[in-house]
PDB file of C-alpha atoms in Angstrom:
ATOM      1  CA  MET A 183      -0.168   0.150   0.071  1.00 91.00           C
ATOM      2  CA  LYS A 184       1.082   3.476  -1.557  1.00 96.00           C
ATOM      3  CA  LYS A 185       0.095   7.267  -0.158  1.00 98.00           C
ATOM      4  CA  VAL A 186      -0.342   8.654  -3.221  1.00 98.00           C
ATOM      5  CA  PHE A 187      -1.831  11.840  -2.216  1.00 98.00           C
ATOM      6  CA  GLU A 188      -3.908  13.964   0.634  1.00 99.00           C
ATOM      7  CA  ILE A 189      -6.804  15.882  -0.130  1.00 99.00           C
ATOM      8  CA  SER A 190      -8.338  18.455   2.728  1.00 98.00           C
ATOM      9  CA  VAL A 191     -11.815  19.071   1.977  1.00 98.00           C
ATOM     10  CA  LYS A 192     -13.467  22.655   3.525  1.00 98.00           C
ATOM     11  CA  VAL A 193     -16.761  21.301   4.242  1.00 96.00           C
ATOM     12  CA  ASP A 194     -20.097  23.508   5.019  1.00 94.00           C
ATOM     13  CA  GLN A 195     -23.073  22.958   7.494  1.00 91.00           C
ATOM     14  CA  PRO A 196     -24.406  19.325   7.358  1.00 92.00           C
ATOM     15  CA  ILE A 197     -28.359  19.884   5.676  1.00 96.00           C
ATOM     16  CA  LEU A 198     -30.668  17.652   7.532  1.00 95.00           C
ATOM     17  CA  VAL A 199     -32.868  16.177   4.740  1.00 96.00           C
ATOM     18  CA  GLY A 200     -34.617  13.424   6.943  1.00 95.00           C
ATOM     19  CA  GLN A 201     -34.706  11.182  10.636  1.00 92.00           C
ATOM     20  CA  ASP A 202     -36.323   8.424  12.038  1.00 89.00           C
ATOM     21  CA  GLU A 203     -35.755   5.948  13.600  1.00 88.00           C
ATOM     22  CA  THR A 204     -36.314   3.247  11.351  1.00 90.00           C
ATOM     23  CA  ALA A 205     -34.603   5.458   8.352  1.00 88.00           C
ATOM     24  CA  GLY A 206     -31.569   7.638  10.340  1.00 91.00           C
ATOM     25  CA  ARG A 207     -30.307  10.559   9.759  1.00 91.00           C
ATOM     26  CA  ARG A 208     -29.908  11.169   6.376  1.00 96.00           C
ATOM     27  CA  GLN A 209     -27.802  15.256   5.821  1.00 96.00           C
ATOM     28  CA  LEU A 210     -25.660  16.419   2.935  1.00 97.00           C
ATOM     29  CA  ILE A 211     -22.614  18.033   3.235  1.00 95.00           C
ATOM     30  CA  PRO A 212     -21.525  20.775   0.570  1.00 97.00           C
ATOM     31  CA  ILE A 213     -17.992  20.889  -0.375  1.00 97.00           C
ATOM     32  CA  LEU A 214     -16.982  24.286  -0.440  1.00 98.00           C
ATOM     33  CA  SER A 215     -12.872  24.010  -1.111  1.00 98.00           C
ATOM     34  CA  GLY A 216     -10.007  22.153  -0.257  1.00 98.00           C
ATOM     35  CA  GLN A 217      -6.147  21.160  -1.490  1.00 99.00           C
ATOM     36  CA  LEU A 218      -4.927  18.132  -2.851  1.00 99.00           C
ATOM     37  CA  SER A 219      -1.211  17.451  -2.810  1.00 98.00           C
ATOM     38  CA  GLY A 220       1.059  14.218  -3.518  1.00 97.00           C
ATOM     39  CA  GLU A 221       4.417  13.754  -4.600  1.00 93.00           C
ATOM     40  CA  HIS A 222       3.302  13.644  -8.020  1.00 91.00           C
ATOM     41  CA  ILE A 223      -0.228  15.358  -8.395  1.00 97.00           C
ATOM     42  CA  ASN A 224      -1.481  18.569  -6.993  1.00 98.00           C
ATOM     43  CA  GLY A 225      -4.777  21.182  -7.587  1.00 99.00           C
ATOM     44  CA  THR A 226      -7.111  23.046  -6.095  1.00 99.00           C
ATOM     45  CA  VAL A 227     -10.962  21.072  -5.154  1.00 99.00           C
ATOM     46  CA  LEU A 228     -13.956  23.295  -6.727  1.00 99.00           C
ATOM     47  CA  PRO A 229     -16.541  24.246  -5.242  1.00 98.00           C
ATOM     48  CA  GLY A 230     -20.141  22.484  -5.785  1.00 98.00           C
ATOM     49  CA  GLY A 231     -19.064  18.224  -4.617  1.00 98.00           C
ATOM     50  CA  ILE A 232     -21.662  16.559  -2.102  1.00 98.00           C
ATOM     51  CA  ASP A 233     -21.290  14.675   0.549  1.00 97.00           C
ATOM     52  CA  SER A 234     -24.583  12.339   1.012  1.00 98.00           C
ATOM     53  CA  GLN A 235     -24.740  10.379   4.530  1.00 96.00           C
ATOM     54  CA  ILE A 236     -27.255   8.460   6.215  1.00 96.00           C
ATOM     55  CA  ILE A 237     -25.727   7.831   9.477  1.00 90.00           C
ATOM     56  CA  ARG A 238     -28.132   4.772  10.773  1.00 90.00           C
ATOM     57  CA  PRO A 239     -29.982   4.186  13.810  1.00 87.00           C
ATOM     58  CA  ASP A 240     -26.567   1.786  15.187  1.00 86.00           C
ATOM     59  CA  GLY A 241     -24.295   4.872  14.576  1.00 83.00           C
ATOM     60  CA  VAL A 242     -22.782   3.585  11.304  1.00 91.00           C
ATOM     61  CA  CYS A 243     -22.455   6.155   8.782  1.00 91.00           C
ATOM     62  CA  GLU A 244     -22.596   5.234   4.901  1.00 96.00           C
ATOM     63  CA  LEU A 245     -21.240   8.289   3.055  1.00 97.00           C
ATOM     64  CA  SER A 246     -21.149   8.710  -1.098  1.00 98.00           C
ATOM     65  CA  ALA A 247     -19.427  11.231  -1.651  1.00 98.00           C
ATOM     66  CA  ARG A 248     -18.523  13.325  -4.886  1.00 98.00           C
ATOM     67  CA  TYR A 249     -16.116  15.880  -6.167  1.00 98.00           C
ATOM     68  CA  ALA A 250     -14.030  17.593  -8.934  1.00 99.00           C
ATOM     69  CA  ILE A 251     -10.630  19.273  -8.865  1.00 99.00           C
ATOM     70  CA  ARG A 252      -9.030  21.425 -11.068  1.00 99.00           C
ATOM     71  CA  LEU A 253      -4.915  20.240 -10.917  1.00 99.00           C
ATOM     72  CA  ASP A 254      -1.905  22.523 -11.078  1.00 98.00           C
ATOM     73  CA  ASP A 255      -1.467  22.069 -14.763  1.00 98.00           C
ATOM     74  CA  GLY A 256      -5.323  23.167 -15.745  1.00 98.00           C
ATOM     75  CA  GLU A 257      -6.626  19.214 -16.103  1.00 98.00           C
ATOM     76  CA  GLY A 258      -9.565  18.246 -14.093  1.00 98.00           C
ATOM     77  CA  LEU A 259     -10.069  15.276 -11.872  1.00 98.00           C
ATOM     78  CA  TYR A 260     -13.910  13.662 -10.649  1.00 99.00           C
ATOM     79  CA  ILE A 261     -13.955  11.686  -7.665  1.00 99.00           C
ATOM     80  CA  GLU A 262     -16.699   9.874  -6.125  1.00 98.00           C
ATOM     81  CA  ASN A 263     -15.911   8.081  -3.046  1.00 98.00           C
ATOM     82  CA  ASN A 264     -17.717   5.161  -1.205  1.00 98.00           C
ATOM     83  CA  GLY A 265     -17.650   4.225   2.346  1.00 98.00           C
ATOM     84  CA  ILE A 266     -18.621   3.769   5.779  1.00 97.00           C
ATOM     85  CA  ARG A 267     -17.723   5.326   9.624  1.00 93.00           C
ATOM     86  CA  THR A 268     -18.297   3.573  12.439  1.00 91.00           C
ATOM     87  CA  VAL A 269     -18.116   5.039  16.355  1.00 86.00           C
ATOM     88  CA  PRO A 270     -17.671   3.086  19.516  1.00 85.00           C
ATOM     89  CA  GLU A 271     -20.992   2.988  20.885  1.00 84.00           C
ATOM     90  CA  ALA A 272     -20.765   4.933  23.733  1.00 86.00           C
ATOM     91  CA  TYR A 273     -20.625   8.068  20.927  1.00 82.00           C
ATOM     92  CA  ILE A 274     -24.305   6.915  18.453  1.00 78.00           C
ATOM     93  CA  GLU A 275     -26.080   9.220  20.279  1.00 78.00           C
ATOM     94  CA  GLN A 276     -23.474  12.499  19.701  1.00 79.00           C
ATOM     95  CA  VAL A 277     -23.286  10.818  16.057  1.00 70.00           C
ATOM     96  CA  LYS A 278     -26.788  10.495  15.556  1.00 67.00           C
ATOM     97  CA  SER A 279     -27.377  14.356  16.504  1.00 72.00           C
ATOM     98  CA  GLY A 280     -24.225  15.532  14.219  1.00 69.00           C
ATOM     99  CA  ALA A 281     -22.176  16.421  16.535  1.00 76.00           C
ATOM    100  CA  PHE A 282     -18.225  16.273  16.145  1.00 78.00           C
ATOM    101  CA  ILE A 283     -16.202  13.142  17.617  1.00 82.00           C
ATOM    102  CA  ASP A 284     -12.761  13.394  17.966  1.00 84.00           C
ATOM    103  CA  PRO A 285     -11.144  11.450  14.578  1.00 82.00           C
ATOM    104  CA  GLU A 286      -9.249   9.257  16.991  1.00 85.00           C
ATOM    105  CA  LEU A 287     -12.237   7.289  18.045  1.00 86.00           C
ATOM    106  CA  TYR A 288     -13.725   6.062  14.972  1.00 88.00           C
ATOM    107  CA  TYR A 289     -12.986   4.056  11.489  1.00 93.00           C
ATOM    108  CA  PHE A 290     -13.499   6.027   8.680  1.00 95.00           C
ATOM    109  CA  ARG A 291     -12.576   3.837   5.062  1.00 97.00           C
ATOM    110  CA  THR A 292     -13.870   4.987   1.156  1.00 98.00           C
ATOM    111  CA  THR A 293     -12.768   3.594  -1.408  1.00 98.00           C
ATOM    112  CA  PRO A 294     -12.656   5.992  -4.236  1.00 98.00           C
ATOM    113  CA  THR A 295     -13.075   5.994  -7.895  1.00 98.00           C
ATOM    114  CA  PHE A 296     -11.984   8.189 -10.754  1.00 98.00           C
ATOM    115  CA  GLU A 297     -12.763  10.045 -13.808  1.00 98.00           C
ATOM    116  CA  VAL A 298      -9.643  11.194 -15.266  1.00 98.00           C
ATOM    117  CA  TYR A 299      -9.536  13.632 -19.101  1.00 97.00           C
ATOM    118  CA  SER A 300      -6.004  13.067 -19.960  1.00 96.00           C
ATOM    119  CA  ASP A 301      -3.989  10.410 -20.716  1.00 97.00           C
ATOM    120  CA  LYS A 302      -0.749  11.774 -18.041  1.00 96.00           C
ATOM    121  CA  TYR A 303      -3.452  10.639 -15.234  1.00 97.00           C
ATOM    122  CA  ARG A 304      -5.417   7.029 -16.604  1.00 97.00           C
ATOM    123  CA  TRP A 305      -3.756   4.947 -14.015  1.00 97.00           C
ATOM    124  CA  LEU A 306      -6.003   7.191 -11.593  1.00 97.00           C
ATOM    125  CA  THR A 307      -8.180   4.120 -13.612  1.00 98.00           C
ATOM    126  CA  ARG A 308      -6.313   1.310 -13.956  1.00 98.00           C
ATOM    127  CA  HIS A 309      -5.382   0.604 -10.194  1.00 97.00           C
ATOM    128  CA  VAL A 310      -7.289   0.546  -7.058  1.00 98.00           C
ATOM    129  CA  PHE A 311      -6.992   2.575  -4.214  1.00 98.00           C
ATOM    130  CA  SER A 312      -8.509   2.680  -0.172  1.00 98.00           C
ATOM    131  CA  CYS A 313      -8.672   6.251   1.783  1.00 98.00           C
ATOM    132  CA  GLN A 314      -7.985   6.381   5.121  1.00 96.00           C
ATOM    133  CA  ALA A 315     -10.336   9.531   6.413  1.00 95.00           C
ATOM    134  CA  LYS A 316     -10.862  12.198   9.341  1.00 93.00           C
ATOM    135  CA  ARG A 317     -14.107  14.395   9.953  1.00 87.00           C
ATOM    136  CA  TYR A 318     -13.295  17.807  11.841  1.00 85.00           C
ATOM    137  CA  PRO A 319     -15.590  20.368  12.024  1.00 80.00           C
ATOM    138  CA  ASP A 320     -14.669  22.101   9.148  1.00 84.00           C
ATOM    139  CA  ARG A 321     -13.049  19.767   6.695  1.00 89.00           C
ATOM    140  CA  VAL A 322     -12.097  16.092   6.219  1.00 94.00           C
ATOM    141  CA  VAL A 323      -8.982  15.185   5.807  1.00 97.00           C
ATOM    142  CA  LEU A 324      -8.406  12.365   3.390  1.00 98.00           C
ATOM    143  CA  GLU A 325      -4.817  10.171   2.674  1.00 98.00           C
ATOM    144  CA  PHE A 326      -5.452   8.190  -0.453  1.00 98.00           C
ATOM    145  CA  PHE A 327      -3.584   4.621  -0.554  1.00 98.00           C
ATOM    146  CA  GLN A 328      -3.104   2.911  -3.899  1.00 98.00           C
ATOM    147  CA  LEU A 329      -3.503  -1.016  -3.268  1.00 96.00           C
TER     148      LEU A 329
END
């Protein structure tokens, strides 16, 4: 497993769509901006992305984020990132209410896929990647690993 880049994404406050004891809490988190930093690839996260989440009654968060990057050479990169975040039972009620939990206390992993528009970045579509993430009140930090 090799770390290829990191993205720090600035996010807005969650927008509550709906919540009940059966479905859980559906929320949308707007992606505002951010930076992609790596040894061979760098860029800026474009505004307009979204992180769609359902926090299930058992506290597990299923998420599906979609966002775009303008790379430093002007090329575009589109990322779809799906995964889960789980927290210890003692923190489930906090998560269900939308409260912040220390990132060291939970498991947060995703499996990203990439859409590229240049042969220079085609390697992103020819490998499997895993992502380890940490959620903070105003941002998410994602480390991308090539498997």
